[in-house]
Amino acid sequence: MKTELNYIDFTYQTDSLKEYNIPLSYQFFGKDLFSAPIILVNHALTGNSNVAGENGWWKQLIGEDQVIDTNIYTVLCFNIPGNGYDDFFIDEYEDFTPSDIANIFLKGLEILNIKSVHAIIGGSLGGGIGWEMLVKNPHLAEIFIPVACDFKTHDWLHAQCLVQKFLLDQNDEPLQKARIHAMLCYRTPESLNNRFQNKYNQEKQRLESEDWLIYHGNSLNERFSLKSYKLMNHLLMNINADEQKLEKIEARMHLISVDTDLFFPASEIRMCFEKLKTKKENVFYHEIESIHGHDAFLMEYKQLNNIIKPILKI
């Protein structure tokens, strides 16, 4: 598989009329470009373009002989500019919205001379950017698979992102504290209670659940930038694809929710499906059952694979 980091440099003016030089980085996996159907993968909040291979964050879904089979497809993933994976950071992160990221990804496809793709798939923030892309270019994809996300940020998620923003603006371990709060939103009470059952770590003199949260806070702090986290949280807070244009999307749409998701509740995604179903025939709804909440799209691979496999075969 080709896994090197590639770059496209161009000037971009944001919707807020700020001009930036964007070094858009990306990776290809699988078949040579234009020799096979292209699947565009949009990464989630702390993800990156490295979706497959030994260290790929979605390697249980994408790779040789996986459901998204790199023996069959060309897989492309852009880095959200400012995520830091390519050492590019954005100081004035509020200059950008998911609409801007969608524009940048569309510009990247244009420069690569990719006029259409077989499928767009993205989880959480990545799926939200997918909605924004397809509202802007309804002819772009044959299949759209947004996972654990909706076309807009609803009030509950906006509120949680606001708490994240408050924590990230503090001086005392901001990223660690924000990540601890986020982990409680990514999972569910049942998930944590079942896993830890109030077990106490005598050596560390704290609950094992507390130790787990602190570990995740410190772990992200070691591999992720505060600037990048502020940007990603801001993007998650501002997904807002034009609802009036959703029905114009030509792709066969398969909306996948998680029944216990606290970030993008299944009820909201079902509501989106029901509205679209009255106007479009090629829209479908699937639901992952899990006690783990939002993070189930990174954990319940058997269910996710079982849902996606027949979608790509149709």
CSV table of C-alpha atoms in Angstrom, one decimal:
chain,number,residue,atom,x,y,z
A,1,MET,CA,0.0,0.0,0.0
A,2,LYS,CA,1.1,3.5,-0.7
A,3,THR,CA,1.1,5.3,2.6
A,4,GLU,CA,3.5,8.3,2.2
A,5,LEU,CA,2.2,11.7,3.2
A,6,ASN,CA,1.6,13.9,0.1
A,7,TYR,CA,0.9,17.6,-0.1
A,8,ILE,CA,-1.1,20.1,-2.2
A,9,ASP,CA,-0.4,23.8,-1.6
A,10,PHE,CA,-2.9,26.5,-2.5
A,11,THR,CA,-4.3,29.7,-1.3
A,12,TYR,CA,-7.7,29.6,0.3
A,13,GLN,CA,-10.1,32.4,1.4
A,14,THR,CA,-12.3,31.3,4.3
A,15,ASP,CA,-16.1,32.0,4.5
A,16,SER,CA,-15.0,34.6,7.1
A,17,LEU,CA,-12.9,36.3,4.3
A,18,LYS,CA,-9.5,35.4,5.8
A,19,GLU,CA,-6.8,34.2,3.4
A,20,TYR,CA,-4.5,31.3,4.2
A,21,ASN,CA,-1.9,29.3,2.4
A,22,ILE,CA,-3.1,25.7,2.9
A,23,PRO,CA,-0.6,22.8,2.8
A,24,LEU,CA,-3.3,20.1,2.4
A,25,SER,CA,-1.8,16.7,3.2
A,26,TYR,CA,-3.2,13.4,2.3
A,27,GLN,CA,-2.5,9.7,2.0
A,28,PHE,CA,-3.5,7.0,-0.5
A,29,PHE,CA,-4.0,3.4,0.3
A,30,GLY,CA,-4.6,0.4,-2.0
A,31,LYS,CA,-4.9,0.6,-5.8
A,32,ASP,CA,-3.3,3.2,-7.9
A,33,LEU,CA,-5.3,6.4,-8.5
A,34,PHE,CA,-7.8,6.0,-11.4
A,35,SER,CA,-7.2,2.3,-11.6
A,36,ALA,CA,-10.1,1.4,-9.2
A,37,PRO,CA,-13.1,2.9,-7.5
A,38,ILE,CA,-12.1,5.7,-5.1
A,39,ILE,CA,-13.4,5.8,-1.5
A,40,LEU,CA,-12.8,9.1,0.4
A,41,VAL,CA,-12.5,8.7,4.2
A,42,ASN,CA,-13.0,11.7,6.4
A,43,HIS,CA,-11.3,11.3,9.8
A,44,ALA,CA,-12.8,12.1,13.2
A,45,LEU,CA,-11.8,14.7,15.8
A,46,THR,CA,-8.4,13.3,16.9
A,47,GLY,CA,-7.9,11.1,13.8
A,48,ASN,CA,-5.7,11.7,10.8
A,49,SER,CA,-5.0,10.5,7.3
A,50,ASN,CA,-3.4,7.3,8.4
A,51,VAL,CA,-6.5,5.1,8.2
A,52,ALA,CA,-5.1,1.7,7.2
A,53,GLY,CA,-2.0,-0.4,7.7
A,54,GLU,CA,-0.2,-1.4,11.0
A,55,ASN,CA,-0.9,1.9,12.7
A,56,GLY,CA,-4.1,2.8,10.9
A,57,TRP,CA,-6.8,4.1,13.3
A,58,TRP,CA,-9.6,2.4,11.2
A,59,LYS,CA,-7.5,-0.7,10.2
A,60,GLN,CA,-10.3,-3.0,11.4
A,61,LEU,CA,-12.5,-1.6,8.6
A,62,ILE,CA,-9.9,-0.6,5.9
A,63,GLY,CA,-7.1,-2.7,4.5
A,64,GLU,CA,-6.3,-5.8,2.6
A,65,ASP,CA,-9.2,-8.3,2.7
A,66,GLN,CA,-11.2,-5.9,5.0
A,67,VAL,CA,-14.7,-4.6,4.2
A,68,ILE,CA,-13.1,-1.6,2.5
A,69,ASP,CA,-10.6,-3.8,0.7
A,70,THR,CA,-7.5,-2.1,-0.5
A,71,ASN,CA,-7.1,-4.9,-3.0
A,72,ILE,CA,-10.2,-3.5,-4.7
A,73,TYR,CA,-10.4,0.2,-3.9
A,74,THR,CA,-8.2,3.3,-3.9
A,75,VAL,CA,-8.7,4.8,-0.4
A,76,LEU,CA,-8.0,8.6,0.0
A,77,CYS,CA,-7.9,10.5,3.3
A,78,PHE,CA,-7.1,14.2,3.7
A,79,ASN,CA,-5.9,15.6,7.0
A,80,ILE,CA,-8.1,18.4,8.3
A,81,PRO,CA,-5.7,21.4,8.0
A,82,GLY,CA,-4.6,22.3,11.5
A,83,ASN,CA,-4.9,18.8,13.0
A,84,GLY,CA,-1.1,18.8,13.4
A,85,TYR,CA,-0.4,15.4,11.8
A,86,ASP,CA,1.6,17.2,9.1
A,87,ASP,CA,3.0,19.8,11.5
A,88,PHE,CA,0.7,22.5,10.2
A,89,PHE,CA,-1.2,24.4,12.9
A,90,ILE,CA,-3.8,27.2,12.8
A,91,ASP,CA,-3.6,29.9,15.5
A,92,GLU,CA,-6.9,31.7,14.7
A,93,TYR,CA,-8.9,28.6,14.6
A,94,GLU,CA,-12.3,30.4,14.7
A,95,ASP,CA,-11.6,31.6,11.1
A,96,PHE,CA,-12.6,28.1,10.0
A,97,THR,CA,-15.8,26.2,9.9
A,98,PRO,CA,-16.7,22.7,8.7
A,99,SER,CA,-18.0,24.5,5.5
A,100,ASP,CA,-14.4,25.7,5.0
A,101,ILE,CA,-12.9,22.3,5.5
A,102,ALA,CA,-15.4,20.9,3.0
A,103,ASN,CA,-14.3,23.6,0.5
A,104,ILE,CA,-10.7,22.7,1.1
A,105,PHE,CA,-11.3,19.0,0.6
A,106,LEU,CA,-13.2,19.7,-2.6
A,107,LYS,CA,-10.4,21.9,-3.8
A,108,GLY,CA,-8.0,19.0,-3.1
A,109,LEU,CA,-10.1,16.6,-5.2
A,110,GLU,CA,-10.2,19.2,-8.0
A,111,ILE,CA,-6.4,19.6,-8.0
A,112,LEU,CA,-6.0,15.8,-8.0
A,113,ASN,CA,-8.3,15.7,-11.0
A,114,ILE,CA,-10.8,13.5,-9.1
A,115,LYS,CA,-14.2,14.5,-10.5
A,116,SER,CA,-16.2,11.9,-8.5
A,117,VAL,CA,-15.7,9.1,-6.0
A,118,HIS,CA,-17.4,5.8,-5.4
A,119,ALA,CA,-18.1,6.5,-1.8
A,120,ILE,CA,-17.5,9.0,1.1
A,121,ILE,CA,-17.4,7.6,4.6
A,122,GLY,CA,-16.8,9.4,7.8
A,123,GLY,CA,-17.4,9.0,11.5
A,124,SER,CA,-18.4,11.9,13.8
A,125,LEU,CA,-16.8,15.1,12.7
A,126,GLY,CA,-15.6,13.4,9.5
A,127,GLY,CA,-19.2,12.5,8.6
A,128,GLY,CA,-20.3,16.0,9.3
A,129,ILE,CA,-17.7,17.3,6.8
A,130,GLY,CA,-19.0,14.7,4.3
A,131,TRP,CA,-22.5,16.2,4.6
A,132,GLU,CA,-21.1,19.7,4.0
A,133,MET,CA,-19.1,18.4,0.9
A,134,LEU,CA,-22.2,16.8,-0.7
A,135,VAL,CA,-24.4,19.8,-0.1
A,136,LYS,CA,-21.8,21.8,-2.1
A,137,ASN,CA,-21.3,19.2,-4.7
A,138,PRO,CA,-24.4,16.9,-4.9
A,139,HIS,CA,-23.0,14.8,-7.8
A,140,LEU,CA,-19.7,14.0,-6.1
A,141,ALA,CA,-20.3,10.4,-4.7
A,142,GLU,CA,-22.3,7.3,-5.6
A,143,ILE,CA,-22.6,6.3,-1.9
A,144,PHE,CA,-22.5,8.3,1.3
A,145,ILE,CA,-22.0,6.6,4.7
A,146,PRO,CA,-22.1,9.1,7.6
A,147,VAL,CA,-21.4,7.2,10.8
A,148,ALA,CA,-22.4,8.5,14.3
A,149,CYS,CA,-23.0,12.0,13.0
A,150,ASP,CA,-25.7,14.3,11.7
A,151,PHE,CA,-25.8,17.1,9.1
A,152,LYS,CA,-25.7,19.7,11.9
A,153,THR,CA,-24.5,20.2,15.5
A,154,HIS,CA,-27.6,20.1,17.7
A,155,ASP,CA,-28.0,21.9,21.0
A,156,TRP,CA,-26.8,19.1,23.3
A,157,LEU,CA,-23.5,18.6,21.4
A,158,HIS,CA,-23.0,22.3,21.1
A,159,ALA,CA,-23.3,22.6,24.9
A,160,GLN,CA,-20.7,19.8,25.4
A,161,CYS,CA,-18.4,21.5,23.0
A,162,LEU,CA,-18.9,24.8,24.9
A,163,VAL,CA,-17.7,23.0,28.1
A,164,GLN,CA,-14.7,21.7,26.1
A,165,LYS,CA,-13.9,25.2,25.0
A,166,PHE,CA,-14.0,26.5,28.6
A,167,LEU,CA,-11.7,23.8,29.7
A,168,LEU,CA,-9.3,24.3,26.8
A,169,ASP,CA,-9.0,28.0,27.6
A,170,GLN,CA,-7.7,27.3,31.1
A,171,ASN,CA,-4.0,27.3,31.9
A,172,ASP,CA,-3.9,24.2,34.2
A,173,GLU,CA,-3.6,21.0,32.1
A,174,PRO,CA,-6.3,22.2,29.6
A,175,LEU,CA,-6.0,19.4,27.1
A,176,GLN,CA,-6.0,16.6,29.7
A,177,LYS,CA,-9.1,18.0,31.5
A,178,ALA,CA,-11.0,18.5,28.2
A,179,ARG,CA,-10.2,15.0,27.2
A,180,ILE,CA,-11.4,13.6,30.5
A,181,HIS,CA,-14.7,15.4,30.0
A,182,ALA,CA,-14.9,14.3,26.4
A,183,MET,CA,-14.4,10.6,27.3
A,184,LEU,CA,-17.5,10.8,29.5
A,185,CYS,CA,-19.4,12.1,26.5
A,186,TYR,CA,-18.0,9.4,24.1
A,187,ARG,CA,-19.0,6.6,26.5
A,188,THR,CA,-22.1,5.9,28.6
A,189,PRO,CA,-22.7,5.4,32.3
A,190,GLU,CA,-23.5,1.7,31.6
A,191,SER,CA,-20.2,1.3,29.7
A,192,LEU,CA,-18.1,2.7,32.5
A,193,ASN,CA,-20.0,1.1,35.4
A,194,ASN,CA,-19.9,-2.3,33.7
A,195,ARG,CA,-16.2,-2.1,33.0
A,196,PHE,CA,-14.9,-0.8,36.4
A,197,GLN,CA,-17.6,-1.7,39.0
A,198,ASN,CA,-16.1,0.7,41.6
A,199,LYS,CA,-12.8,-1.2,41.7
A,200,TYR,CA,-10.2,0.6,43.7
A,201,ASN,CA,-6.5,0.7,42.8
A,202,GLN,CA,-4.7,0.4,46.1
A,203,GLU,CA,-1.3,1.2,44.7
A,204,LYS,CA,-2.5,4.5,43.1
A,205,GLN,CA,-5.1,5.2,45.8
A,206,ARG,CA,-7.9,6.0,43.4
A,207,LEU,CA,-10.7,4.3,41.5
A,208,GLU,CA,-9.7,2.4,38.4
A,209,SER,CA,-12.2,4.5,36.4
A,210,GLU,CA,-10.4,7.6,37.6
A,211,ASP,CA,-7.1,6.1,36.6
A,212,TRP,CA,-8.5,5.2,33.2
A,213,LEU,CA,-9.7,8.8,32.6
A,214,ILE,CA,-6.4,10.3,33.7
A,215,TYR,CA,-4.5,7.9,31.4
A,216,HIS,CA,-6.6,9.0,28.4
A,217,GLY,CA,-6.1,12.7,29.3
A,218,ASN,CA,-2.3,12.3,29.5
A,219,SER,CA,-2.1,10.1,26.5
A,220,LEU,CA,-3.8,12.6,24.2
A,221,ASN,CA,-1.7,15.4,25.7
A,222,GLU,CA,1.4,13.5,24.6
A,223,ARG,CA,0.3,12.9,21.0
A,224,PHE,CA,-2.0,15.9,20.2
A,225,SER,CA,-1.6,19.7,20.2
A,226,LEU,CA,-3.7,22.1,22.2
A,227,LYS,CA,-4.1,24.3,19.1
A,228,SER,CA,-5.3,21.3,17.1
A,229,TYR,CA,-7.8,20.3,19.8
A,230,LYS,CA,-9.2,23.8,20.0
A,231,LEU,CA,-9.7,23.8,16.2
A,232,MET,CA,-11.3,20.3,16.1
A,233,ASN,CA,-13.7,21.1,19.0
A,234,HIS,CA,-14.6,24.4,17.2
A,235,LEU,CA,-15.4,22.5,14.0
A,236,LEU,CA,-17.5,19.9,15.9
A,237,MET,CA,-19.4,22.7,17.5
A,238,ASN,CA,-20.3,24.3,14.1
A,239,ILE,CA,-21.4,21.6,11.7
A,240,ASN,CA,-24.3,23.2,9.7
A,241,ALA,CA,-25.0,21.8,6.3
A,242,ASP,CA,-27.9,23.5,4.6
A,243,GLU,CA,-30.9,21.3,5.4
A,244,GLN,CA,-32.8,22.6,2.4
A,245,LYS,CA,-30.2,21.2,0.1
A,246,LEU,CA,-29.9,17.7,1.6
A,247,GLU,CA,-32.5,16.3,-0.7
A,248,LYS,CA,-30.4,17.4,-3.7
A,249,ILE,CA,-27.6,15.0,-2.8
A,250,GLU,CA,-27.5,12.3,-5.5
A,251,ALA,CA,-25.6,9.7,-3.5
A,252,ARG,CA,-27.3,6.6,-2.1
A,253,MET,CA,-27.2,7.6,1.6
A,254,HIS,CA,-26.8,5.1,4.4
A,255,LEU,CA,-27.1,6.8,7.8
A,256,ILE,CA,-25.5,4.8,10.6
A,257,SER,CA,-26.3,5.7,14.3
A,258,VAL,CA,-25.4,4.2,17.7
A,259,ASP,CA,-28.4,3.6,19.9
A,260,THR,CA,-26.7,4.9,23.0
A,261,ASP,CA,-24.8,7.8,21.4
A,262,LEU,CA,-24.7,10.9,23.7
A,263,PHE,CA,-23.1,13.2,21.1
A,264,PHE,CA,-25.2,12.5,18.0
A,265,PRO,CA,-28.3,10.8,19.4
A,266,ALA,CA,-29.8,8.0,17.3
A,267,SER,CA,-33.2,9.9,17.6
A,268,GLU,CA,-31.8,12.9,15.8
A,269,ILE,CA,-30.2,10.8,13.0
A,270,ARG,CA,-33.5,8.8,12.7
A,271,MET,CA,-35.3,12.2,12.4
A,272,CYS,CA,-33.0,13.2,9.6
A,273,PHE,CA,-33.6,9.9,7.8
A,274,GLU,CA,-37.4,10.2,8.2
A,275,LYS,CA,-37.4,13.7,6.7
A,276,LEU,CA,-35.2,12.7,3.8
A,277,LYS,CA,-37.2,9.5,3.2
A,278,THR,CA,-40.2,11.6,2.3
A,279,LYS,CA,-38.2,13.3,-0.5
A,280,LYS,CA,-35.7,10.6,-1.6
A,281,GLU,CA,-35.9,6.9,-2.3
A,282,ASN,CA,-32.2,6.1,-2.0
A,283,VAL,CA,-31.7,6.8,1.7
A,284,PHE,CA,-31.4,4.1,4.3
A,285,TYR,CA,-31.0,3.9,8.1
A,286,HIS,CA,-28.9,1.5,10.2
A,287,GLU,CA,-28.3,1.3,14.0
A,288,ILE,CA,-25.4,-0.1,15.9
A,289,GLU,CA,-26.5,-1.5,19.3
A,290,SER,CA,-23.9,-1.0,22.0
A,291,ILE,CA,-23.5,0.1,25.6
A,292,HIS,CA,-20.5,2.1,24.7
A,293,GLY,CA,-22.1,5.2,23.2
A,294,HIS,CA,-20.5,7.4,20.6
A,295,ASP,CA,-17.2,5.5,20.6
A,296,ALA,CA,-19.0,2.4,19.4
A,297,PHE,CA,-18.1,3.4,15.8
A,298,LEU,CA,-14.5,2.8,16.8
A,299,MET,CA,-15.3,-0.4,18.9
A,300,GLU,CA,-18.2,-2.4,17.5
A,301,TYR,CA,-16.4,-3.4,14.3
A,302,LYS,CA,-18.3,-6.6,13.8
A,303,GLN,CA,-21.6,-4.7,13.6
A,304,LEU,CA,-20.0,-1.9,11.5
A,305,ASN,CA,-18.5,-4.3,9.1
A,306,ASN,CA,-21.8,-6.2,8.7
A,307,ILE,CA,-23.6,-3.0,7.9
A,308,ILE,CA,-21.1,-1.6,5.4
A,309,LYS,CA,-20.2,-4.8,3.6
A,310,PRO,CA,-23.5,-5.2,1.7
A,311,ILE,CA,-23.7,-1.4,1.1
A,312,LEU,CA,-20.5,-1.5,-0.9
A,313,LYS,CA,-21.6,-4.6,-2.8
A,314,ILE,CA,-24.9,-3.2,-4.1
